[in-house]
Structure formats: C-alpha cells, structure tokens
Amino acid sequence: MIKWRSGLIFLTALLFIMIISACGNNSEGGSSKSDGSNQSGEKAGSKTLSILTGGTGGTYYPLGGSMAQIISEETDFNANAQSSGASAENMQALKNGEADIAFSQTDIAAYALNGELMFKDNKVDNVKAIGTLYPETVQIITTKDSGIHSVEDLKGKSVSVGAPGSGVNANAQQILEIHGLSFDDIKAQSLSFDESTDGIQSGSIDAAFITAGTPTAAVESLSAQKEIRVIPIADDKIKQLIEKYPYYAEDTVPKGTYKIPENVKTVAVKAMLVVRGELDEDAVYNITKAIFENTNKITHAKGKLIKAEAALDGIGNLPLHPGAETYFSEKGIQP
C-alpha cells in the first residue's frame, strides 16, 4: 500500500511539473519559434516601431507597408505601418512623440522646421531626416469630358484641394497663385485621395489636386471607370513656380499612366522619410541601412526609384539624423 501511494504521488508531481513547463513555454503573444519570433510573426522581446504613412489610396501607405516588413526582417524592431493624414499630420505626430518614423513631402518638412504656413507658431524642432525617396508629382485630375483643359479652367469649378494644412493643400494654393487664382476663385473641397476620385466619378466635384508618386492607386481605380485627363502646367508657369518656391522641380506624368495618350508636364516635390530626433543613433543607422539596401523587396513601382545614392538630393536644410548620416558617410554619399 505504501509503495502504491508513493507511486501515485510521484506520478501526480510529474504531471504537475509537465503542465507548468508547458505553460512556461507560451507567452501572451504565442509560442516562441526557432528564429525568436512568436506565432504572430513578431520577434520576442523586440521594440515596436510605428511608421506613419498617408491615406490608403495614396503611395505612402503601400510603400510604408513594404518598409515595415523590411525593417522587421532586417533589424531588432517589430515595425508596423499606419495610415494617416500624411505629411503635415505626420510631422505634428512626430513632434508630439506619437510615432517614430513618418513619410513627408520635402516642402512640408521645410515648413515644419522653419515654423511657416501651417506650422506658424508651431515649429517642429525634434524631427530629423533619414533621406529622400522619389518625386511626388502634383497631379491635377479631371475627366476627359469635363471641359477642363488648363489650370485657368478650374475657375468656378468644384475642386478638391486636400485637407486644410496638408501638403496637397499648400501645393494647390501655390499653383493657383502662379496662375492668378486663389481658393476664392474655385469651390474648394477638402477631400482625401479616395474621396476625391469618388467625387470625380460621381460628378459631385469637377477636378482634384493629388500630390503623390505615380501611379497613384486612387487615380488608377478612377481610370478603370472613367477616361481621365491630367491637366498640364505650362512651361512659363513652371518656371515662375520654381523661382518663387525652389523646392519644386519640373516633372512629367508619362504617356500610358492612367491610360493617358501623351506625356503631361507638371511639377513635383520629393517624398522623404523623417524620424524623431530622440531615436537612438544605432537604431536609426540599422533602419536606414535596412531600407536602402533592400529596396528590391519593395513591391510598389516607386521602389525602383529609391536609391541610397539619391537619398540626400532635395533634402534642403532639414538636418540628417546622426544614424542616417553615419550610414551615408560609410557609403561615400554626401549632401
């Protein structure tokens, strides 16, 4: 009897130990895999890195998703991309410490740094650059049957100019200004890219300013439903615009984009990545290296334009983060 009881106690204790051991091998995020990640794909013990992009109908959002995956694979961070109101909102969020990395237009980053326009009395002084990425084309979109052939033809029309304080909004104001117009001369609508193209399709608006890398997803969707027109900017107006606002450059929407029959002249600013200045130098070095040495993993067409050799072009007076500066210095790349 004593031996039988001893055996039962031993078996009970062994079962208890096995249960405790099994529980100990599982965390709240799921069981650990051999590469250190858990069942959700996140690396155990890694810090989360938030990347602010733009609206889901623009270029920032899919690019940010690709970059988040690259950073998660190549560094010790678990990165995630979040949709946002794009450049101006992103700069404000970084200032407030609400995110780590963000996409921005170069002109908006300059306004934030200098406390100008939408950042008047709200200067952003804790954001630094990682690098520029690709041209962001100012696209003035309408339908072929709208009767709108020039910027001047927008007078009296219902036109989406982006959210107040957004990069698109500033671009629209400046381009209209060069043509002797203002928001008072149009029926200005503050719409996102998706809302803009939906409005053009439904006929509730006549045209939209969209500043994004081409092809832009929302405009591609519209071109599948409607025959669209991209409004050109005349050479003399492009020259005047660049003279007054030197962060613009001449650009072209190529023939075949959105099924358009010929090249269309316009202007562009540059997309860039910015980061909170407080982020650790080694961390930003590794993030910068991961992105610029794995651009082949970026699925969006703009990935082909993202190159370390061009990452300091158009960066203006926005200071580089020391981590990014170290990476580019090692590559022999200077501003």
Short mmCIF file of C-alpha atoms in Angstrom, two decimals:
data_model
loop_
_atom_site.label_atom_id
_atom_site.label_comp_id
_atom_site.label_asym_id
_atom_site.label_seq_id
_atom_site.Cartn_x
_atom_site.Cartn_y
_atom_site.Cartn_z
CA MET A 1 0.00 0.00 0.00
CA ILE A 2 2.80 2.41 0.88
CA LYS A 3 4.59 1.68 -2.40
CA TRP A 4 1.35 2.21 -4.36
CA ARG A 5 0.72 5.56 -2.62
CA SER A 6 4.32 6.64 -3.23
CA GLY A 7 3.97 5.82 -6.92
CA LEU A 8 0.73 7.80 -7.18
CA ILE A 9 2.33 10.83 -5.50
CA PHE A 10 5.28 10.62 -7.90
CA LEU A 11 3.02 10.46 -10.97
CA THR A 12 0.92 13.38 -9.72
CA ALA A 13 4.01 15.51 -9.13
CA LEU A 14 5.41 14.61 -12.55
CA LEU A 15 2.13 15.58 -14.26
CA PHE A 16 2.09 18.91 -12.37
CA ILE A 17 5.67 19.70 -13.49
CA MET A 18 4.81 18.89 -17.12
CA ILE A 19 1.79 21.26 -17.04
CA ILE A 20 3.84 24.09 -15.52
CA SER A 21 6.61 23.56 -18.10
CA ALA A 22 4.13 23.66 -20.99
CA CYS A 23 2.61 26.90 -19.69
CA GLY A 24 6.04 28.44 -19.29
CA ASN A 25 6.81 27.89 -22.98
CA ASN A 26 3.88 30.09 -24.02
CA SER A 27 3.72 33.85 -23.71
CA GLU A 28 0.76 36.13 -24.28
CA GLY A 29 1.94 36.69 -27.86
CA GLY A 30 2.11 32.98 -28.71
CA SER A 31 4.70 30.23 -28.54
CA SER A 32 8.26 31.05 -29.50
CA LYS A 33 9.64 29.89 -32.84
CA SER A 34 13.22 28.94 -33.65
CA ASP A 35 14.00 32.35 -35.14
CA GLY A 36 12.97 34.11 -31.94
CA SER A 37 9.59 35.21 -33.27
CA ASN A 38 6.22 34.14 -31.92
CA GLN A 39 3.21 32.70 -33.73
CA SER A 40 2.06 36.20 -34.72
CA GLY A 41 5.38 36.69 -36.57
CA GLU A 42 6.77 39.20 -34.06
CA LYS A 43 10.24 38.79 -32.60
CA ALA A 44 10.09 38.09 -28.88
CA GLY A 45 11.37 41.00 -26.77
CA SER A 46 11.68 43.41 -29.71
CA LYS A 47 10.54 47.01 -29.56
CA THR A 48 7.64 48.18 -31.71
CA LEU A 49 8.38 50.86 -34.30
CA SER A 50 5.47 52.86 -35.73
CA ILE A 51 5.66 54.28 -39.26
CA LEU A 52 3.12 56.92 -40.28
CA THR A 53 2.26 56.88 -43.99
CA GLY A 54 -0.77 58.53 -45.64
CA GLY A 55 -4.22 57.63 -46.88
CA THR A 56 -4.86 54.12 -48.17
CA GLY A 57 -5.46 55.47 -51.69
CA GLY A 58 -2.03 57.12 -51.95
CA THR A 59 1.56 55.93 -52.43
CA TYR A 60 2.87 56.31 -48.88
CA TYR A 61 0.65 53.57 -47.47
CA PRO A 62 1.76 50.61 -49.64
CA LEU A 63 5.39 51.80 -49.52
CA GLY A 64 5.22 52.05 -45.74
CA GLY A 65 3.91 48.50 -45.56
CA SER A 66 6.87 47.19 -47.56
CA MET A 67 9.34 49.17 -45.46
CA ALA A 68 7.79 47.97 -42.21
CA GLN A 69 8.25 44.39 -43.37
CA ILE A 70 11.87 45.04 -44.35
CA ILE A 71 12.67 46.69 -41.01
CA SER A 72 11.03 43.82 -39.12
CA GLU A 73 13.06 41.28 -41.08
CA GLU A 74 16.42 43.09 -41.01
CA THR A 75 16.52 44.75 -37.57
CA ASP A 76 15.53 44.07 -33.97
CA PHE A 77 12.35 46.13 -34.34
CA ASN A 78 8.80 44.98 -34.98
CA ALA A 79 7.71 47.73 -37.37
CA ASN A 80 4.12 48.49 -38.35
CA ALA A 81 2.78 50.95 -40.92
CA GLN A 82 -0.23 53.10 -40.06
CA SER A 83 -2.46 55.15 -42.36
CA SER A 84 -2.64 58.86 -41.56
CA GLY A 85 -3.46 62.29 -42.90
CA ALA A 86 0.04 62.35 -44.48
CA SER A 87 2.79 64.99 -44.34
CA ALA A 88 1.61 67.80 -42.07
CA GLU A 89 -0.20 65.49 -39.66
CA ASN A 90 2.83 63.18 -39.63
CA MET A 91 5.23 65.98 -38.71
CA GLN A 92 2.94 67.04 -35.86
CA ALA A 93 2.67 63.45 -34.62
CA LEU A 94 6.46 63.09 -34.53
CA LYS A 95 6.72 66.37 -32.66
CA ASN A 96 4.25 65.02 -30.09
CA GLY A 97 6.12 61.70 -29.76
CA GLU A 98 3.13 59.76 -31.12
CA ALA A 99 5.16 57.86 -33.75
CA ASP A 100 8.78 57.07 -34.62
CA ILE A 101 9.19 57.40 -38.40
CA ALA A 102 6.99 59.12 -40.98
CA PHE A 103 6.67 59.97 -44.64
CA SER A 104 6.58 63.65 -45.57
CA GLN A 105 6.89 65.89 -48.57
CA THR A 106 10.14 67.86 -48.52
CA ASP A 107 8.26 71.17 -48.68
CA ILE A 108 6.11 70.30 -45.65
CA ALA A 109 9.18 69.20 -43.69
CA ALA A 110 10.75 72.58 -44.52
CA TYR A 111 7.65 74.48 -43.34
CA ALA A 112 7.69 72.50 -40.08
CA LEU A 113 11.39 73.14 -39.48
CA ASN A 114 11.04 76.87 -40.19
CA GLY A 115 7.67 77.39 -38.47
CA GLU A 116 5.99 78.56 -41.68
CA LEU A 117 2.47 78.31 -43.18
CA MET A 118 0.53 75.57 -41.36
CA PHE A 119 3.35 75.42 -38.76
CA LYS A 120 3.34 79.12 -37.97
CA ASP A 121 3.76 79.43 -34.17
CA ASN A 122 4.11 75.63 -34.05
CA LYS A 123 7.69 75.00 -35.15
CA VAL A 124 8.84 71.36 -35.18
CA ASP A 125 12.37 71.11 -33.81
CA ASN A 126 12.73 67.44 -32.82
CA VAL A 127 12.47 65.82 -36.26
CA LYS A 128 15.43 64.82 -38.42
CA ALA A 129 15.77 63.33 -41.89
CA ILE A 130 16.56 59.80 -42.92
CA GLY A 131 16.59 60.60 -46.64
CA THR A 132 14.56 61.46 -49.72
CA LEU A 133 12.85 58.74 -51.73
CA TYR A 134 11.26 59.69 -55.06
CA PRO A 135 9.48 62.58 -56.81
CA GLU A 136 5.93 63.32 -55.62
CA THR A 137 4.09 64.51 -58.66
CA VAL A 138 1.43 67.20 -58.45
CA GLN A 139 -1.41 65.69 -60.49
CA ILE A 140 -4.46 67.78 -61.36
CA ILE A 141 -7.06 65.16 -62.24
CA THR A 142 -10.34 65.54 -64.10
CA THR A 143 -12.36 63.61 -66.69
CA LYS A 144 -11.93 63.90 -70.43
CA ASP A 145 -15.47 65.25 -70.83
CA SER A 146 -15.22 67.86 -68.02
CA GLY A 147 -14.31 70.71 -70.34
CA ILE A 148 -11.27 71.49 -68.15
CA HIS A 149 -8.06 71.73 -70.19
CA SER A 150 -5.91 74.14 -68.15
CA VAL A 151 -5.40 75.38 -64.59
CA GLU A 152 -7.24 78.58 -65.55
CA ASP A 153 -10.27 76.45 -66.46
CA LEU A 154 -10.63 75.46 -62.78
CA LYS A 155 -12.16 78.87 -62.05
CA GLY A 156 -15.69 78.45 -60.76
CA LYS A 157 -15.35 74.67 -60.61
CA SER A 158 -15.70 72.35 -57.63
CA VAL A 159 -12.13 71.24 -56.91
CA SER A 160 -10.64 69.02 -54.19
CA VAL A 161 -7.58 70.71 -52.68
CA GLY A 162 -6.78 68.24 -49.90
CA ALA A 163 -7.25 68.65 -46.17
CA PRO A 164 -6.52 72.07 -44.60
CA GLY A 165 -2.86 72.17 -43.57
CA SER A 166 -1.93 69.23 -45.81
CA GLY A 167 0.87 69.18 -48.36
CA VAL A 168 -1.66 68.89 -51.19
CA ASN A 169 -3.45 71.97 -49.89
CA ALA A 170 -0.22 74.02 -49.95
CA ASN A 171 0.62 72.78 -53.46
CA ALA A 172 -2.86 73.70 -54.71
CA GLN A 173 -2.63 77.21 -53.21
CA GLN A 174 0.79 77.86 -54.75
CA ILE A 175 -0.09 76.55 -58.21
CA LEU A 176 -3.34 78.52 -58.31
CA GLU A 177 -1.44 81.62 -57.14
CA ILE A 178 1.02 81.39 -60.04
CA HIS A 179 -1.99 81.29 -62.37
CA GLY A 180 -3.56 84.38 -60.77
CA LEU A 181 -6.17 82.37 -58.87
CA SER A 182 -6.95 81.55 -55.24
CA PHE A 183 -9.31 79.29 -53.32
CA ASP A 184 -11.84 82.12 -53.54
CA ASP A 185 -11.99 81.57 -57.32
CA ILE A 186 -12.96 77.90 -57.04
CA LYS A 187 -15.38 75.84 -54.97
CA ALA A 188 -12.67 74.31 -52.78
CA GLN A 189 -13.38 70.90 -51.27
CA SER A 190 -11.20 69.34 -48.55
CA LEU A 191 -11.14 65.67 -49.54
CA SER A 192 -8.80 62.69 -49.28
CA PHE A 193 -7.49 60.99 -52.42
CA ASP A 194 -10.15 58.29 -52.32
CA GLU A 195 -12.90 60.83 -51.65
CA SER A 196 -11.58 62.99 -54.49
CA THR A 197 -11.65 60.25 -57.10
CA ASP A 198 -15.03 59.01 -55.85
CA GLY A 199 -16.30 62.58 -56.20
CA ILE A 200 -14.99 62.88 -59.76
CA GLN A 201 -16.58 59.55 -60.66
CA SER A 202 -19.95 60.51 -59.17
CA GLY A 203 -19.84 64.02 -60.63
CA SER A 204 -20.01 65.78 -57.26
CA ILE A 205 -16.68 67.51 -57.97
CA ASP A 206 -15.02 68.51 -61.23
CA ALA A 207 -11.32 68.06 -60.51
CA ALA A 208 -8.78 67.26 -57.78
CA PHE A 209 -5.24 68.13 -56.81
CA ILE A 210 -3.37 64.96 -55.86
CA THR A 211 0.29 65.06 -54.84
CA ALA A 212 1.73 61.55 -54.79
CA GLY A 213 4.03 59.20 -56.61
CA THR A 214 2.65 58.00 -59.91
CA PRO A 215 0.84 55.78 -60.48
CA THR A 216 -1.42 56.67 -57.54
CA ALA A 217 -3.79 53.87 -56.50
CA ALA A 218 -6.89 56.05 -56.18
CA VAL A 219 -6.37 57.58 -59.64
CA GLU A 220 -5.70 54.16 -61.16
CA SER A 221 -9.04 52.97 -59.78
CA LEU A 222 -10.76 56.01 -61.28
CA SER A 223 -9.12 55.46 -64.68
CA ALA A 224 -10.59 51.95 -64.76
CA GLN A 225 -14.06 53.52 -64.64
CA LYS A 226 -13.65 56.85 -66.43
CA GLU A 227 -11.49 58.30 -69.19
CA ILE A 228 -9.44 60.85 -67.29
CA ARG A 229 -7.36 63.90 -68.12
CA VAL A 230 -4.27 65.13 -66.26
CA ILE A 231 -4.16 68.93 -66.51
CA PRO A 232 -0.75 70.24 -67.67
CA ILE A 233 1.16 73.19 -66.23
CA ALA A 234 2.66 75.46 -68.88
CA ASP A 235 6.45 75.88 -69.11
CA ASP A 236 6.39 79.58 -68.15
CA LYS A 237 4.23 78.85 -65.09
CA ILE A 238 6.55 76.03 -64.04
CA LYS A 239 9.49 78.44 -64.24
CA GLN A 240 7.67 81.05 -62.15
CA LEU A 241 6.66 78.46 -59.56
CA ILE A 242 10.21 77.13 -59.15
CA GLU A 243 11.63 80.66 -58.90
CA LYS A 244 9.26 81.51 -56.05
CA TYR A 245 9.19 78.09 -54.37
CA PRO A 246 12.55 76.38 -55.10
CA TYR A 247 11.60 73.01 -53.57
CA TYR A 248 9.56 72.30 -56.72
CA ALA A 249 11.06 70.62 -59.79
CA GLU A 250 9.73 70.02 -63.28
CA ASP A 251 8.16 66.60 -63.70
CA THR A 252 6.12 64.59 -66.19
CA VAL A 253 3.23 62.17 -65.92
CA PRO A 254 4.28 59.64 -68.60
CA LYS A 255 2.12 58.61 -71.51
CA GLY A 256 0.14 55.48 -70.66
CA THR A 257 -0.17 56.32 -66.96
CA TYR A 258 -3.89 56.12 -66.21
CA LYS A 259 -4.27 55.37 -69.96
CA ILE A 260 -3.48 58.99 -70.91
CA PRO A 261 -2.45 59.32 -74.59
CA GLU A 262 0.58 61.63 -74.15
CA ASN A 263 3.12 62.92 -71.64
CA VAL A 264 1.81 65.70 -69.38
CA LYS A 265 4.13 68.35 -67.93
CA THR A 266 3.69 69.25 -64.28
CA VAL A 267 5.81 69.76 -61.15
CA ALA A 268 6.89 67.64 -58.21
CA VAL A 269 8.27 67.84 -54.71
CA LYS A 270 10.07 64.90 -53.13
CA ALA A 271 8.88 62.29 -50.71
CA MET A 272 11.16 61.71 -47.75
CA LEU A 273 11.43 59.72 -44.53
CA VAL A 274 11.76 61.63 -41.28
CA VAL A 275 12.35 60.38 -37.78
CA ARG A 276 12.12 61.56 -34.20
CA GLY A 277 15.49 63.05 -33.32
CA GLU A 278 15.42 61.28 -29.95
CA LEU A 279 15.70 57.82 -31.52
CA ASP A 280 18.96 56.01 -30.78
CA GLU A 281 21.76 56.56 -33.30
CA ASP A 282 22.50 52.85 -33.75
CA ALA A 283 18.80 52.10 -34.22
CA VAL A 284 18.40 54.73 -36.97
CA TYR A 285 21.62 53.54 -38.63
CA ASN A 286 20.24 49.99 -38.80
CA ILE A 287 16.83 51.18 -40.03
CA THR A 288 18.41 53.35 -42.75
CA LYS A 289 20.68 50.52 -43.86
CA ALA A 290 17.80 48.03 -43.91
CA ILE A 291 15.64 50.22 -46.14
CA PHE A 292 18.24 51.38 -48.67
CA GLU A 293 19.95 48.01 -49.01
CA ASN A 294 16.72 46.06 -49.53
CA THR A 295 14.81 48.21 -51.99
CA ASN A 296 14.44 45.13 -54.22
CA LYS A 297 11.91 43.89 -51.65
CA ILE A 298 9.67 46.94 -52.12
CA THR A 299 6.70 45.80 -54.17
CA HIS A 300 5.40 49.24 -55.23
CA ALA A 301 6.66 50.60 -58.57
CA LYS A 302 8.28 53.56 -56.75
CA GLY A 303 10.70 51.14 -55.09
CA LYS A 304 12.81 51.26 -58.27
CA LEU A 305 13.42 54.98 -57.73
CA ILE A 306 14.55 54.68 -54.11
CA LYS A 307 18.36 54.66 -54.07
CA ALA A 308 20.91 55.47 -51.39
CA GLU A 309 22.91 57.46 -53.97
CA ALA A 310 20.00 59.91 -54.41
CA ALA A 311 18.74 59.94 -50.81
CA LEU A 312 20.31 63.29 -49.97
CA ASP A 313 19.05 65.07 -53.10
CA GLY A 314 16.49 67.73 -52.28
CA ILE A 315 16.83 67.27 -48.54
CA GLY A 316 17.19 71.03 -48.13
CA ASN A 317 18.10 72.39 -44.71
CA LEU A 318 16.48 69.58 -42.73
CA PRO A 319 19.29 68.04 -40.64
CA LEU A 320 20.10 64.36 -41.05
CA HIS A 321 19.72 62.09 -38.04
CA PRO A 322 23.24 61.09 -36.88
CA GLY A 323 22.42 57.42 -37.50
CA ALA A 324 21.46 58.10 -41.12
CA GLU A 325 24.45 60.41 -41.55
CA THR A 326 26.81 57.63 -40.42
CA TYR A 327 25.29 55.21 -42.93
CA PHE A 328 25.57 57.60 -45.88
CA SER A 329 29.10 58.63 -44.87
CA GLU A 330 30.16 54.97 -44.92
CA LYS A 331 28.74 54.74 -48.44
CA GLY A 332 30.64 57.88 -49.51
CA ILE A 333 27.39 59.81 -50.11
CA GLN A 334 27.43 63.50 -49.28
CA PRO A 335 24.63 66.13 -49.40
#
